Short mmCIF file of C-alpha atoms and ligand atoms in Angstrom, two decimals:
data_model
loop_
_atom_site.label_atom_id
_atom_site.label_comp_id
_atom_site.label_asym_id
_atom_site.label_seq_id
_atom_site.Cartn_x
_atom_site.Cartn_y
_atom_site.Cartn_z
CA UNK A 235 34.01 -35.64 10.64
CA UNK A 236 33.61 -33.00 13.35
CA UNK A 237 31.37 -33.24 16.42
CA UNK A 238 27.76 -32.02 16.09
CA UNK A 239 27.23 -28.33 16.58
CA UNK A 240 24.10 -26.75 17.98
CA UNK A 241 22.29 -23.48 17.39
CA UNK A 242 18.71 -22.30 17.87
CA UNK A 243 18.00 -21.57 14.20
CA UNK A 244 19.80 -22.89 11.13
CA UNK A 245 19.31 -20.50 8.22
CA UNK A 246 19.99 -21.87 4.75
CA UNK A 247 20.94 -19.08 2.33
CA UNK A 248 22.58 -15.66 2.69
CA UNK A 249 20.24 -13.74 0.40
CA UNK A 250 17.98 -10.93 1.63
CA UNK A 251 15.62 -13.38 3.42
CA UNK A 252 18.29 -15.33 5.31
CA UNK A 253 20.39 -12.29 6.22
CA UNK A 254 17.48 -10.15 7.41
CA UNK A 255 16.19 -13.10 9.45
CA UNK A 256 19.60 -13.48 11.09
CA UNK A 257 19.48 -9.83 12.20
CA UNK A 258 15.87 -10.02 13.45
CA UNK A 259 16.77 -13.08 15.54
CA UNK A 260 19.97 -11.53 16.87
CA UNK A 261 17.96 -8.49 17.97
CA UNK A 262 15.83 -10.89 20.06
CA UNK A 263 18.84 -12.64 21.52
CA UNK A 264 18.28 -15.81 19.47
CA UNK A 265 21.32 -17.67 18.14
CA UNK A 266 21.51 -18.68 14.53
CA UNK A 267 23.98 -19.87 11.92
CA UNK A 268 23.68 -18.79 8.29
CA UNK A 269 24.89 -21.38 5.74
CA UNK A 270 25.58 -20.22 2.19
CA UNK A 271 26.80 -22.40 -0.66
CA UNK A 272 28.36 -19.53 -2.63
CA UNK A 273 31.30 -17.32 -1.71
CA UNK A 274 30.94 -13.97 0.01
CA UNK A 275 32.34 -12.31 -3.13
CA UNK A 276 29.70 -14.01 -5.28
CA UNK A 277 26.65 -13.08 -3.21
CA UNK A 278 27.87 -9.50 -2.81
CA UNK A 279 28.10 -9.00 -6.56
CA UNK A 280 25.01 -10.75 -7.85
CA UNK A 281 23.03 -8.05 -9.69
CA UNK A 282 19.33 -8.27 -9.03
CA UNK A 283 16.57 -6.14 -7.60
CA UNK A 284 16.76 -2.44 -6.94
CA UNK A 285 13.56 -1.15 -5.40
CA UNK A 286 12.92 -1.13 -1.65
CA UNK A 287 9.39 -0.63 -0.37
CA UNK A 288 8.66 1.84 2.38
CA UNK A 289 8.17 -0.88 5.07
CA UNK A 290 11.45 -2.56 4.03
CA UNK A 291 13.42 0.65 4.57
CA UNK A 292 11.68 1.27 7.90
CA UNK A 293 12.56 -2.24 9.07
CA UNK A 294 16.23 -1.86 8.11
CA UNK A 295 16.35 1.53 9.83
CA UNK A 296 14.71 0.22 13.00
CA UNK A 297 17.48 -2.40 13.24
CA UNK A 298 20.33 0.03 12.63
CA UNK A 299 21.02 -1.48 9.21
CA UNK A 300 20.36 1.58 7.05
CA UNK A 301 23.31 3.92 7.68
CA UNK A 302 24.87 3.58 4.24
CA UNK A 303 21.44 3.30 2.62
CA UNK A 304 20.44 6.62 4.19
CA UNK A 305 23.58 8.24 2.81
CA UNK A 306 23.65 6.76 -0.67
CA UNK A 307 20.23 5.50 -1.74
CA UNK A 308 17.88 7.43 -4.02
CA UNK A 309 14.41 8.21 -2.65
CA UNK A 310 11.73 8.22 -5.38
CA UNK A 311 8.46 10.01 -4.70
CA UNK A 312 6.67 8.53 -7.67
CA UNK A 313 6.98 6.43 -10.79
CA UNK A 314 6.31 7.15 -14.46
CA UNK A 315 4.33 5.02 -16.86
CA UNK A 316 4.48 5.61 -20.59
CA UNK A 317 1.80 4.61 -23.07
CA UNK A 318 2.20 5.36 -26.79
CA UNK A 319 5.30 7.42 -26.03
CA UNK A 320 3.51 9.71 -23.55
CA UNK A 321 4.61 9.81 -19.94
CA UNK A 322 2.22 9.87 -16.99
CA UNK A 323 3.27 10.22 -13.39
CA UNK A 324 1.95 8.28 -10.40
CA UNK A 325 2.72 10.46 -7.40
CA UNK A 326 3.25 8.10 -4.46
CA UNK A 327 3.73 10.84 -1.88
CA UNK A 328 0.50 12.55 -2.86
CA UNK A 329 -1.54 9.34 -3.15
CA UNK A 330 -0.17 7.42 -0.15
CA UNK A 331 2.14 9.69 1.87
CA UNK A 332 4.91 7.15 1.26
CA UNK A 333 7.76 6.63 -1.16
CA UNK A 334 10.19 3.99 -2.42
CA UNK A 335 13.97 3.77 -2.27
CA UNK A 336 16.27 2.71 -5.08
CA UNK A 337 19.26 0.79 -3.69
CA UNK A 338 20.71 -2.34 -5.26
CA UNK A 339 19.93 -5.67 -3.66
CA UNK A 340 23.63 -6.47 -3.56
CA UNK A 341 24.23 -3.27 -1.58
CA UNK A 342 21.61 -4.41 0.95
CA UNK A 343 23.32 -7.81 1.06
CA UNK A 344 26.78 -6.23 1.56
CA UNK A 345 25.49 -4.08 4.43
CA UNK A 346 23.75 -7.03 6.12
CA UNK A 347 26.81 -9.28 5.83
CA UNK A 348 29.17 -6.58 7.13
CA UNK A 349 26.92 -5.83 10.11
CA UNK A 350 26.59 -9.49 11.06
CA UNK A 351 30.26 -10.32 10.74
CA UNK A 352 31.31 -7.22 12.66
CA UNK A 353 29.01 -8.29 15.51
CA UNK A 354 30.95 -11.58 15.56
CA UNK A 355 27.95 -13.64 14.41
CA UNK A 356 28.55 -16.56 12.06
CA UNK A 357 27.89 -16.80 8.32
CA UNK A 358 29.46 -19.89 6.80
CA UNK A 359 30.16 -19.34 3.09
CA UNK A 360 31.18 -21.97 0.52
CA UNK A 361 29.38 -24.88 2.16
CA UNK A 362 28.33 -27.84 0.01
CA UNK A 363 26.02 -30.88 0.15
CA UNK A 364 23.53 -29.14 2.42
CA UNK A 365 20.79 -31.48 3.69
CA UNK A 366 17.85 -30.54 5.90
CA UNK A 367 16.59 -33.40 8.08
CA UNK A 368 14.47 -34.36 11.08
CA UNK A 369 12.09 -31.43 10.71
CA UNK A 370 8.98 -33.61 11.02
CA UNK A 371 9.90 -33.99 14.70
CA UNK A 372 11.21 -31.35 17.08
CA UNK A 373 14.92 -32.11 16.69
CA UNK A 374 15.75 -30.97 13.20
CA UNK A 375 19.31 -30.81 11.95
CA UNK A 376 21.29 -29.73 8.92
CA UNK A 377 24.21 -31.62 7.46
CA UNK A 378 26.74 -29.92 5.22
CA UNK A 379 30.37 -29.96 4.16
CA UNK A 380 32.86 -27.21 4.49
CA UNK A 381 36.64 -27.08 4.03
CA UNK A 382 37.19 -29.23 7.14
CA UNK A 383 34.76 -32.04 6.36
CA UNK A 384 31.22 -33.01 7.16
CA UNK A 385 29.27 -31.09 9.82
CA UNK A 386 25.98 -31.79 11.60
CA UNK A 387 24.22 -28.72 12.95
CA UNK A 388 21.38 -29.41 15.38
CA UNK A 389 18.75 -26.74 15.92
CA UNK A 390 15.14 -26.00 16.91
CA UNK A 391 14.01 -24.58 13.58
CA UNK A 392 15.38 -24.63 10.04
CA UNK A 393 14.71 -21.55 7.92
CA UNK A 394 14.80 -22.44 4.22
CA UNK A 395 15.89 -19.09 2.74
CA UNK A 396 17.81 -20.68 -0.13
CA UNK A 397 15.99 -19.18 -3.08
CA UNK A 398 14.11 -20.80 -5.93
CA UNK A 399 16.86 -23.32 -6.76
CA UNK A 400 17.74 -24.23 -3.17
CA UNK A 401 17.55 -27.60 -1.38
CA UNK A 402 14.91 -26.81 1.24
CA UNK A 403 11.76 -26.92 -0.86
CA UNK A 404 12.74 -30.14 -2.71
CA UNK A 405 13.47 -31.79 0.68
CA UNK A 406 9.82 -31.75 1.70
CA UNK A 407 8.08 -35.13 1.44
CA UNK A 408 6.29 -35.71 -1.86
CA UNK A 409 2.73 -34.47 -1.62
CA UNK A 410 3.48 -32.04 1.22
CA UNK A 411 3.34 -29.04 -1.09
CA UNK A 412 0.80 -27.68 -3.48
CA UNK A 413 2.35 -25.74 -6.37
CA UNK A 414 0.49 -22.78 -7.91
CA UNK A 415 2.27 -21.37 -10.92
CA UNK A 416 2.13 -19.52 -14.19
CA UNK A 417 4.63 -18.88 -16.96
CA UNK A 418 4.66 -15.88 -19.27
CA UNK A 419 5.37 -15.85 -23.00
CA UNK A 420 8.35 -13.49 -22.55
CA UNK A 421 11.48 -12.80 -20.52
CA UNK A 422 13.44 -9.67 -19.53
CA UNK A 423 16.81 -8.79 -20.96
CA UNK A 424 18.43 -6.63 -18.27
CA UNK A 425 21.51 -4.45 -18.54
CA UNK A 426 23.55 -2.36 -16.17
CA UNK A 427 25.26 0.58 -17.91
CA UNK A 428 27.72 3.26 -16.95
CA UNK A 429 25.46 6.13 -17.97
CA UNK A 430 23.93 8.87 -15.86
CA UNK A 431 20.18 8.59 -15.26
CA UNK A 432 18.30 11.47 -16.89
CA UNK A 433 15.15 11.30 -14.76
CA UNK A 434 14.80 10.93 -11.04
CA UNK A 435 12.07 8.30 -11.37
CA UNK A 436 11.63 4.90 -12.98
CA UNK A 437 9.83 4.72 -16.32
CA UNK A 438 7.71 1.66 -17.13
CA UNK A 439 6.90 1.80 -20.83
CA UNK A 440 4.15 -0.03 -22.68
CA UNK A 441 5.09 0.29 -26.35
CA UNK A 442 3.95 -1.37 -29.55
CA UNK A 443 7.38 -3.02 -29.78
CA UNK A 444 7.10 -4.49 -26.29
CA UNK A 445 7.77 -3.46 -22.72
CA UNK A 446 10.83 -1.51 -21.57
CA UNK A 447 11.87 -0.30 -18.12
CA UNK A 448 14.18 2.55 -17.28
CA UNK A 449 15.70 2.23 -13.83
CA UNK A 450 18.93 3.18 -12.12
CA UNK A 451 21.29 2.34 -9.30
CA UNK A 452 23.21 5.54 -8.61
CA UNK A 453 23.90 8.95 -10.17
CA UNK A 454 26.34 7.18 -12.56
CA UNK A 455 24.64 3.86 -13.28
CA UNK A 456 21.41 3.06 -15.14
CA UNK A 457 19.60 -0.28 -15.09
CA UNK A 458 17.43 -1.04 -18.12
CA UNK A 459 15.21 -3.89 -19.18
CA UNK A 460 13.58 -5.02 -22.44
CA UNK A 461 10.83 -7.56 -22.95
CA UNK A 462 12.24 -10.35 -25.17
CA UNK A 463 11.24 -13.89 -26.19
CA UNK A 464 11.74 -16.43 -23.41
CA UNK A 465 14.27 -18.40 -25.46
CA UNK A 466 16.17 -15.31 -26.62
CA UNK A 467 19.93 -15.83 -27.00
CA UNK A 468 21.82 -13.03 -25.27
CA UNK A 469 24.53 -13.33 -27.95
CA UNK A 470 22.06 -12.02 -30.53
CA UNK A 471 21.91 -8.73 -28.64
CA UNK A 472 24.83 -6.50 -29.46
CA UNK A 473 25.17 -3.31 -27.44
CA UNK A 474 23.99 -1.30 -30.46
CA UNK A 475 20.92 -3.42 -30.87
CA UNK A 476 20.06 -3.03 -27.17
CA UNK A 477 20.41 0.76 -27.22
CA UNK A 478 18.46 1.00 -30.48
CA UNK A 479 15.60 -1.03 -29.09
CA UNK A 480 15.55 0.92 -25.80
CA UNK A 481 15.42 4.19 -27.76
CA UNK A 482 12.43 2.95 -29.74
CA UNK A 483 10.52 1.62 -26.75
CA UNK A 484 11.15 4.35 -24.18
CA UNK A 485 9.33 7.72 -24.51
CA UNK A 486 12.39 9.46 -25.97
CA UNK A 487 10.48 11.95 -28.08
CA UNK A 488 8.92 13.71 -25.13
CA UNK A 489 11.55 15.63 -23.19
CA UNK A 490 13.35 12.51 -22.00
CA UNK A 491 16.87 11.68 -23.21
CA UNK A 492 18.35 8.22 -22.99
CA UNK A 493 22.09 8.49 -22.35
CA UNK A 494 24.06 5.42 -23.38
CA UNK A 495 27.38 4.18 -22.09
CA UNK A 496 29.42 1.01 -21.61
CA UNK A 497 27.27 -2.00 -20.73
CA UNK A 498 28.68 -3.54 -17.55
CA UNK A 499 26.45 -6.57 -17.36
CA UNK A 500 23.68 -8.21 -19.38
CA UNK A 501 21.46 -11.21 -18.76
CA UNK A 502 18.09 -12.70 -19.71
CA UNK A 503 15.71 -13.48 -16.83
CA UNK A 504 12.66 -15.71 -17.30
CA UNK A 505 9.34 -14.51 -15.92
CA UNK A 506 7.38 -16.70 -13.59
CA UNK A 507 4.71 -16.61 -10.91
CA UNK A 508 5.04 -19.42 -8.38
CA UNK A 509 3.72 -20.19 -4.89
CA UNK A 510 4.38 -23.38 -2.91
CA UNK A 511 1.88 -23.95 -0.10
CA UNK A 512 1.98 -24.38 2.82
CA UNK A 513 5.18 -22.47 3.53
CA UNK A 514 6.05 -24.67 6.50
CA UNK A 515 6.37 -28.37 7.20
CA UNK A 516 7.01 -29.15 10.88
CA UNK A 517 10.13 -27.29 11.97
CA UNK A 518 11.17 -26.33 8.42
CA UNK A 519 9.85 -22.95 7.28
CA UNK A 520 10.35 -21.67 3.73
CA UNK A 521 10.79 -17.94 3.18
CA UNK A 522 11.37 -15.68 0.18
CA UNK A 523 12.10 -17.10 -3.26
CA UNK A 524 12.33 -20.62 -1.76
CA UNK A 525 8.55 -20.44 -1.36
CA UNK A 526 7.44 -18.04 -4.09
CA UNK A 527 8.55 -16.16 -7.21
CA UNK A 528 6.91 -13.09 -8.69
CA UNK A 529 7.54 -11.60 -12.13
CA UNK A 530 9.77 -8.52 -11.65
CA UNK A 531 7.32 -5.95 -13.05
CA UNK A 532 6.08 -4.97 -9.58
CA UNK A 533 9.62 -4.85 -8.07
CA UNK A 534 8.44 -7.08 -5.24
CA UNK A 535 10.63 -10.20 -4.87
CA UNK A 536 13.19 -8.92 -2.38
CA UNK A 537 10.58 -7.02 -0.39
CA UNK A 538 8.31 -10.05 -0.12
CA UNK A 539 11.24 -12.17 1.04
CA UNK A 540 11.89 -9.65 3.82
CA UNK A 541 8.19 -9.47 4.74
CA UNK A 542 8.13 -13.28 5.22
CA UNK A 543 11.03 -13.32 7.64
CA UNK A 544 9.51 -10.63 9.86
CA UNK A 545 6.63 -13.07 10.44
CA UNK A 546 9.02 -15.98 10.88
CA UNK A 547 11.20 -14.12 13.40
CA UNK A 548 8.16 -13.41 15.61
CA UNK A 549 7.06 -17.06 15.37
CA UNK A 550 10.51 -18.36 16.31
CA UNK A 551 10.70 -15.87 19.16
CA UNK A 552 7.45 -17.23 20.67
CA UNK A 553 8.71 -20.79 20.33
CA UNK A 554 12.10 -20.08 21.88
CA UNK A 555 10.82 -17.88 24.68
CA UNK A 556 7.76 -19.79 25.87
CA UNK A 557 7.57 -22.97 23.83
CA UNK A 558 4.46 -21.59 22.14
CA UNK A 559 4.23 -23.15 18.66
CA UNK A 560 1.02 -21.40 17.61
CA UNK A 561 2.67 -18.56 15.68
CA UNK A 562 4.82 -21.05 13.82
CA UNK A 563 1.68 -23.06 13.07
CA UNK A 564 0.10 -19.86 11.66
CA UNK A 565 3.25 -18.78 9.79
CA UNK A 566 2.14 -19.96 6.38
CA UNK A 567 -1.42 -18.56 6.58
CA UNK A 568 -0.13 -15.24 7.87
CA UNK A 569 2.42 -14.88 5.08
CA UNK A 570 0.13 -16.11 2.33
CA UNK A 571 -2.31 -13.22 2.75
CA UNK A 572 0.42 -10.84 1.66
CA UNK A 573 2.07 -13.29 -0.75
CA UNK A 574 -1.13 -13.63 -2.78
CA UNK A 575 -1.77 -9.87 -2.74
CA UNK A 576 1.74 -9.31 -4.09
CA UNK A 577 1.33 -12.15 -6.59
CA UNK A 578 -1.78 -10.48 -7.91
CA UNK A 579 -0.14 -7.06 -8.09
CA UNK A 580 2.91 -8.44 -9.91
CA UNK A 581 0.73 -10.36 -12.38
CA UNK A 582 -1.46 -7.27 -12.88
CA UNK A 583 1.50 -4.96 -13.59
CA UNK A 584 2.94 -7.60 -15.92
CA UNK A 585 -0.35 -7.99 -17.82
CA UNK A 586 -0.88 -4.24 -18.20
CA UNK A 587 2.57 -3.42 -19.49
CA UNK A 588 3.80 -6.20 -21.79
CA UNK A 589 2.99 -6.96 -25.39
CA UNK A 590 1.05 -10.24 -25.59
CA UNK A 591 -0.28 -12.24 -28.51
CA UNK A 592 -0.46 -10.01 -31.62
CA UNK A 593 -3.55 -11.83 -32.86
CA UNK A 594 -5.76 -11.16 -29.87
CA UNK A 595 -7.04 -7.68 -30.62
CA UNK A 596 -9.79 -7.87 -28.01
CA UNK A 597 -7.30 -8.58 -25.23
CA UNK A 598 -5.05 -5.82 -26.52
CA UNK A 599 -7.90 -3.28 -26.35
CA UNK A 600 -8.79 -4.39 -22.83
CA UNK A 601 -5.18 -3.95 -21.76
CA UNK A 602 -4.98 -0.42 -23.17
CA UNK A 603 -8.27 0.52 -21.60
CA UNK A 604 -7.17 -0.73 -18.20
CA UNK A 605 -3.84 1.06 -18.32
CA UNK A 606 -5.46 4.35 -19.39
CA UNK A 607 -7.92 4.07 -16.52
CA UNK A 608 -5.08 3.48 -14.06
CA UNK A 609 -3.25 6.54 -15.40
CA UNK A 610 -6.27 8.84 -15.38
CA UNK A 611 -8.39 7.81 -12.39
CA UNK A 612 -7.19 8.90 -8.96
CA UNK A 613 -8.81 5.85 -7.36
CA UNK A 614 -7.07 3.47 -9.75
CA UNK A 615 -3.70 5.26 -9.47
CA UNK A 616 -4.02 5.04 -5.70
CA UNK A 617 -4.50 1.28 -5.91
CA UNK A 618 -1.28 0.98 -7.90
CA UNK A 619 0.59 3.35 -5.57
CA UNK A 620 -0.58 1.63 -2.38
CA UNK A 621 0.69 -1.74 -3.59
CA UNK A 622 3.90 -0.35 -5.08
CA UNK A 623 5.08 1.49 -1.95
CA UNK A 624 4.37 -1.69 -0.02
CA UNK A 625 1.58 -3.02 2.17
CA UNK A 626 2.27 -3.50 5.87
CA UNK A 627 4.26 -6.56 6.92
CA UNK A 628 2.41 -9.32 8.77
CA UNK A 629 -1.30 -10.05 8.38
CA UNK A 630 -2.67 -7.55 5.88
CA UNK A 631 -6.27 -8.45 6.79
CA UNK A 632 -5.94 -8.68 10.59
CA UNK A 633 -9.71 -8.47 11.06
CA UNK A 634 -10.22 -11.84 9.35
CA UNK A 635 -10.62 -14.56 11.96
CA UNK A 636 -7.82 -17.14 12.08
P1 LIG B 716 18.03 -15.34 -2.91
O1 LIG B 716 18.44 -13.91 -3.04
O2 LIG B 716 18.00 -16.16 -4.14
O3 LIG B 716 19.01 -15.98 -1.84
C1 LIG B 716 19.08 -17.37 -1.65
C2 LIG B 716 20.48 -17.69 -1.18
O4 LIG B 716 20.58 -19.08 -0.91
C3 LIG B 716 21.78 -19.57 -1.48
N1 LIG B 716 21.60 -21.02 -1.69
C4 LIG B 716 22.07 -21.94 -0.85
N2 LIG B 716 22.76 -21.84 0.30
C5 LIG B 716 23.11 -22.99 0.92
N3 LIG B 716 22.79 -24.23 0.45
C6 LIG B 716 22.10 -24.37 -0.70
N4 LIG B 716 21.79 -25.58 -1.15
C7 LIG B 716 21.70 -23.20 -1.39
N5 LIG B 716 21.01 -22.97 -2.53
C8 LIG B 716 20.97 -21.65 -2.70
C9 LIG B 716 21.96 -18.76 -2.73
O5 LIG B 716 23.30 -18.75 -3.20
C10 LIG B 716 21.51 -17.38 -2.25
O6 LIG B 716 22.57 -16.64 -1.70
O7 LIG B 716 16.60 -15.48 -2.22
P2 LIG B 716 15.84 -14.56 -1.15
O8 LIG B 716 16.72 -14.25 0.01
O9 LIG B 716 14.54 -15.20 -0.93
O10 LIG B 716 15.63 -13.15 -1.89
C11 LIG B 716 14.79 -13.04 -3.01
C12 LIG B 716 15.30 -11.99 -3.97
O11 LIG B 716 16.66 -12.24 -4.28
C13 LIG B 716 14.50 -11.93 -5.27
O12 LIG B 716 13.12 -12.08 -5.00
C14 LIG B 716 14.68 -10.58 -6.00
O13 LIG B 716 15.99 -10.43 -6.48
C15 LIG B 716 13.71 -10.49 -7.16
N6 LIG B 716 13.88 -9.27 -7.94
C16 LIG B 716 13.41 -8.04 -7.49
N7 LIG B 716 12.88 -7.94 -6.25
C17 LIG B 716 12.51 -6.73 -5.75
O14 LIG B 716 12.05 -6.66 -4.61
N8 LIG B 716 12.63 -5.56 -6.48
C18 LIG B 716 13.15 -5.59 -7.74
O15 LIG B 716 13.30 -4.52 -8.33
C19 LIG B 716 13.53 -6.86 -8.29
N9 LIG B 716 14.07 -6.94 -9.52
C20 LIG B 716 14.55 -9.32 -9.17
C21 LIG B 716 14.62 -8.13 -9.95
C22 LIG B 716 15.16 -10.49 -9.61
C23 LIG B 716 15.83 -10.50 -10.80
N10 LIG B 716 16.49 -11.71 -11.14
C24 LIG B 716 17.73 -11.79 -11.78
C25 LIG B 716 15.98 -12.97 -10.63
C26 LIG B 716 15.26 -8.13 -11.14
C27 LIG B 716 15.87 -9.31 -11.60
C28 LIG B 716 16.53 -9.25 -12.93
C1 LIG B 717 15.54 -2.61 -11.03
O1 LIG B 717 15.96 -1.44 -10.85
O2 LIG B 717 16.30 -3.58 -11.12
C2 LIG B 717 14.08 -2.84 -11.13
C3 LIG B 717 13.20 -1.80 -10.93
C4 LIG B 717 11.83 -2.01 -11.04
C5 LIG B 717 11.36 -3.28 -11.34
C6 LIG B 717 12.25 -4.33 -11.52
C7 LIG B 717 13.62 -4.12 -11.42
O3 LIG B 717 10.03 -3.48 -11.47
#
């Protein structure tokens, strides 16, 4: 057993939320320790999201964290949506003056880890038995084990950035949280393939056989997804079956070629909408997937995680600098404005693009009508574009009284 350590902020989890928070705090001269239960190797190679919103890129740039991103990432000025094999383009630049950036989440994570370690700031990987305690009062602490034994880390605030399966959310007292959630009758089978992308934009395809998404990571790597049953066994999907199904669902007859290649990675991801409220209990604040999950159709999860921690960093700054707890008290309400907007957008994109119950013809006709309206009306396309490129961080309805 080692003697208790002390820091200003204990951050649980080295995903996008925890790592970005560590940089935002460092920029304000606030000390923190990031605790991660996986290895550095593991978190740097976990394949996940790929789309960065405009405000996310601006934030990374403003903190000097976008050098490699600016060299290597792909800027997309719009997105394509296919219906019945016909492609339509939503032009983000024209509709909003903004764009999105395609850059793998694990690349963001690598850059954030490298920048923090090279500044000599701590990230403790491979910890175990993490426990968050004392947060109902103003002397919270975290207990964990590392190679040397059991450690107690005292702090002013604990940031629960440990994802959906972390320890922070389950550590709240029973009854402290209200859970709002929804499950969908499908999942996504995602692959990463060594094959050159043949368009410079993503294609979201609503087809009679189910949803498919054409995305990419680099000029050599494509990222593709298929709607499948939630209990689908990945072993039933040979590479040939995957490519065959992608060919049928993507708009391949209309001047778009799907190049295949070796599949480097495949996995089935369940789809879920989930919000735990409030996002704070005393000195424990939840951020990112620890507090909420969105279905991936809107490409929002990583961006929303980063939006949360910008609010949290400002709240912790006020507390540390002047003892003012009011921003921390408002943290949950401030975040939830944007969280619910993004929840709605992600649910809306999911509902417009997937194949639902075959027997509900009325619902099916409504879905097609809505999607056609979005593709043909400038007002409706603008609504999609504005949400997709990313709403401002912080309070999105600042005029509403607190
Ligand atoms: P993370 O990334 O899950 O990080 C949490 C970290 O906490 C660690 N951890 C613990 N550490 C210490 N002690 C414990 N007890 C711990 N328990 C867990 C974990 O190892 C991990 O390192 O959460 P964070 O930071 O909130 O970030 C959220 C995002 O990762 C997530 O929302 C996105 O990946 C979602 N997502 C997408 N988001 C986008 O913005 N754009 C996309 O295009 C997009 N596509 C996707 C996605 C997620 C997917 N999957 C597989 C879930 C596509 C997929 C397929
Ligand atoms: C991805 O490239 O992984 C990706 C892109 C768009 C989404 C979800 C995932 O909506």
